Coordinates of N, CA and C in Angstrom, one line a residue:
E1 N -11.3 7.0 -11.8 CA -11.1 5.9 -12.7 C -10.6 4.7 -11.9
I2 N -9.8 4.9 -10.9 CA -9.2 3.7 -10.2 C -10.4 3.1 -9.4
M3 N -11.2 3.8 -8.8 CA -12.3 3.2 -8.0 C -13.3 2.5 -8.8
K4 N -13.4 2.9 -10.1 CA -14.3 2.1 -11.0 C -13.8 0.7 -11.2
Q5 N -12.5 0.6 -11.2 CA -11.9 -0.7 -11.5 C -11.7 -1.5 -10.2
A6 N -11.9 -0.9 -9.0 CA -11.7 -1.5 -7.7 C -12.9 -2.4 -7.4
K7 N -12.8 -3.6 -7.8 CA -13.9 -4.6 -7.5 C -13.4 -5.6 -6.6
P8 N -14.3 -6.2 -5.7 CA -13.9 -7.2 -4.8 C -13.2 -8.4 -5.6
G9 N -12.1 -8.9 -5.1 CA -11.4 -10.0 -5.7 C -10.3 -9.6 -6.7
T10 N -10.3 -8.3 -7.1 CA -9.2 -7.8 -8.0 C -8.0 -7.5 -7.1
S11 N -6.9 -7.3 -7.8 CA -5.7 -6.9 -7.0 C -5.0 -5.7 -7.6
C12 N -4.2 -5.0 -6.7 CA -3.6 -3.7 -7.1 C -2.3 -3.6 -6.4
V13 N -1.3 -3.0 -7.1 CA 0.0 -2.7 -6.5 C 0.1 -1.2 -6.5
L14 N 0.3 -0.6 -5.3 CA 0.5 0.8 -5.1 C 1.9 1.1 -5.0
V15 N 2.5 2.0 -5.7 CA 3.9 2.4 -5.7 C 4.0 3.6 -4.8
G16 N 4.7 3.4 -3.6 CA 4.9 4.5 -2.7 C 4.2 4.2 -1.4
G17 N 4.9 4.3 -0.3 CA 4.4 4.1 1.0 C 4.3 5.3 1.9
G18 N 4.0 6.5 1.2 CA 3.8 7.7 1.9 C 2.3 7.8 2.3
I19 N 1.9 9.0 2.7 CA 0.5 9.3 3.1 C -0.5 8.9 2.0
L20 N -0.3 9.3 0.8 CA -1.3 9.0 -0.3 C -1.3 7.5 -0.6
G21 N -0.2 6.9 -0.6 CA -0.1 5.4 -0.9 C -0.9 4.7 0.2
I22 N -0.7 5.0 1.4 CA -1.3 4.3 2.5 C -2.8 4.6 2.5
E23 N -3.2 5.8 2.3 CA -4.7 6.1 2.2 C -5.3 5.4 1.0
G24 N -4.6 5.3 -0.1 CA -5.1 4.6 -1.2 C -5.3 3.1 -0.9
A25 N -4.2 2.5 -0.3 CA -4.3 1.1 0.0 C -5.4 0.8 0.9
L26 N -5.7 1.6 1.9 CA -6.8 1.4 2.9 C -8.1 1.5 2.2
A27 N -8.3 2.5 1.3 CA -9.5 2.7 0.6 C -9.8 1.5 -0.4
L28 N -8.8 1.0 -1.0 CA -9.0 -0.1 -1.9 C -9.2 -1.4 -1.2
R29 N -8.6 -1.6 -0.1 CA -8.8 -2.8 0.8 C -10.2 -2.8 1.2
D30 N -10.8 -1.6 1.6 CA -12.2 -1.5 2.0 C -13.2 -1.9 1.0
R31 N -12.7 -1.8 -0.3 CA -13.6 -2.2 -1.4 C -13.4 -3.7 -1.8
G32 N -12.5 -4.4 -1.0 CA -12.3 -5.8 -1.3 C -11.2 -6.2 -2.2
V33 N -10.4 -5.2 -2.5 CA -9.2 -5.4 -3.4 C -8.0 -5.9 -2.6
K34 N -7.3 -6.9 -3.2 CA -6.1 -7.4 -2.6 C -5.0 -6.4 -2.9
V35 N -4.4 -5.7 -1.9 CA -3.5 -4.6 -2.1 C -2.1 -5.0 -1.7
T36 N -1.1 -4.6 -2.5 CA 0.3 -4.6 -2.2 C 0.9 -3.2 -2.3
V37 N 1.6 -2.8 -1.3 CA 2.3 -1.5 -1.3 C 3.8 -1.7 -1.5
V38 N 4.4 -1.1 -2.5 CA 5.8 -1.2 -2.7 C 6.5 0.2 -2.4
E39 N 7.4 0.1 -1.5 CA 8.1 1.3 -1.0 C 9.6 1.2 -1.2
M40 N 10.3 2.2 -1.8 CA 11.7 2.1 -2.0 C 12.5 2.2 -0.7
A41 N 12.0 3.0 0.2 CA 12.7 3.2 1.5 C 12.6 1.9 2.4
G42 N 13.3 1.9 3.5 CA 13.3 0.8 4.4 C 12.0 0.6 5.2
R43 N 11.1 1.6 5.1 CA 9.8 1.5 5.9 C 8.8 2.5 5.3
I44 N 7.6 2.2 5.5 CA 6.5 3.1 5.0 C 6.5 4.3 5.9
L45 N 5.9 5.4 5.4 CA 5.9 6.7 6.0 C 7.2 7.1 6.6
N46 N 8.3 6.9 5.8 CA 9.6 7.2 6.3 C 9.9 8.7 6.5
V47 N 9.1 9.5 5.9 CA 9.2 11.0 6.1 C 8.3 11.4 7.3
Q48 N 7.1 10.9 7.3 CA 6.0 11.4 8.1 C 6.1 10.8 9.6
A49 N 6.7 9.6 9.7 CA 6.6 8.9 11.0 C 8.0 8.5 11.5
D50 N 8.2 8.3 12.7 CA 9.4 7.7 13.3 C 9.4 6.2 13.0
P51 N 10.5 5.5 13.2 CA 10.6 4.1 12.9 C 9.5 3.3 13.7
Y52 N 9.3 3.6 14.9 CA 8.3 2.9 15.7 C 6.9 3.1 15.1
G53 N 6.5 4.3 14.7 CA 5.2 4.5 14.1 C 5.1 3.8 12.8
S54 N 6.1 3.8 12.0 CA 6.1 3.0 10.8 C 5.9 1.5 11.0
E55 N 6.5 1.0 12.1 CA 6.4 -0.4 12.4 C 5.0 -0.8 12.8
V56 N 4.5 0.1 13.7 CA 3.1 -0.2 14.2 C 2.1 -0.2 13.0
L57 N 2.2 0.8 12.2 CA 1.3 0.9 11.0 C 1.5 -0.3 10.1
T58 N 2.7 -0.7 9.8 CA 3.0 -1.8 8.9 C 2.3 -3.1 9.5
K59 N 2.5 -3.3 10.8 CA 1.8 -4.5 11.4 C 0.3 -4.5 11.3
A60 N -0.3 -3.3 11.5 CA -1.7 -3.2 11.4 C -2.2 -3.4 10.0
M61 N -1.5 -2.8 9.0 CA -1.9 -3.0 7.7 C -1.8 -4.5 7.2
E62 N -0.7 -5.1 7.6 CA -0.5 -6.5 7.3 C -1.6 -7.4 7.9
E63 N -1.9 -7.1 9.1 CA -3.0 -7.8 9.8 C -4.4 -7.6 9.1
A64 N -4.5 -6.4 8.4 CA -5.7 -6.1 7.7 C -5.7 -6.7 6.3
G65 N -4.6 -7.4 6.0 CA -4.5 -8.1 4.7 C -3.8 -7.4 3.6
I66 N -3.1 -6.3 3.9 CA -2.4 -5.5 2.9 C -0.9 -6.0 3.0
T67 N -0.4 -6.3 1.8 CA 1.1 -6.7 1.8 C 1.9 -5.4 1.6
I68 N 3.0 -5.4 2.5 CA 3.9 -4.2 2.4 C 5.3 -4.8 2.0
I69 N 5.8 -4.2 0.9 CA 7.2 -4.6 0.5 C 8.0 -3.3 0.5
T70 N 9.1 -3.4 1.3 CA 10.0 -2.2 1.4 C 11.4 -2.6 0.8
N71 N 12.2 -1.5 0.7 CA 13.5 -1.7 0.1 C 13.4 -2.3 -1.3
S72 N 12.4 -1.8 -2.0 CA 12.2 -2.4 -3.4 C 11.5 -1.3 -4.3
G73 N 11.9 -1.3 -5.5 CA 11.4 -0.4 -6.5 C 10.6 -1.1 -7.5
V74 N 10.1 -0.3 -8.5 CA 9.3 -0.9 -9.6 C 10.0 -0.6 -10.9
D75 N 10.2 -1.6 -11.7 CA 10.9 -1.4 -13.0 C 10.0 -0.9 -14.1
S76 N 8.8 -1.5 -14.1 CA 7.8 -1.1 -15.1 C 6.4 -1.4 -14.6
V77 N 5.4 -0.8 -15.3 CA 4.0 -0.9 -15.0 C 3.4 -1.5 -16.3
L78 N 2.7 -2.6 -16.1 CA 2.0 -3.2 -17.2 C 0.5 -3.2 -17.0
E79 N -0.2 -3.0 -18.0 CA -1.7 -3.1 -17.9 C -2.1 -4.5 -18.1
D80 N -3.0 -5.0 -17.3 CA -3.5 -6.4 -17.4 C -4.8 -6.4 -18.1

């Protein structure tokens, strides 16, 4: 269902910067979706990678046009 809605020029916020969130962000970006990842921890992949690995991946994703927001949560989800 998500990929049916993923059209170039649309936008999406992914909650969670773990493996699944990062994979989803990259897949949506490849479809032309403007993607923002929101992660509660201080860095993405905080369980799977060391701080340096997280930093490298964050920079690469931001250079690819994906916005990364850390140290932040989501209060509610609204349908547009």
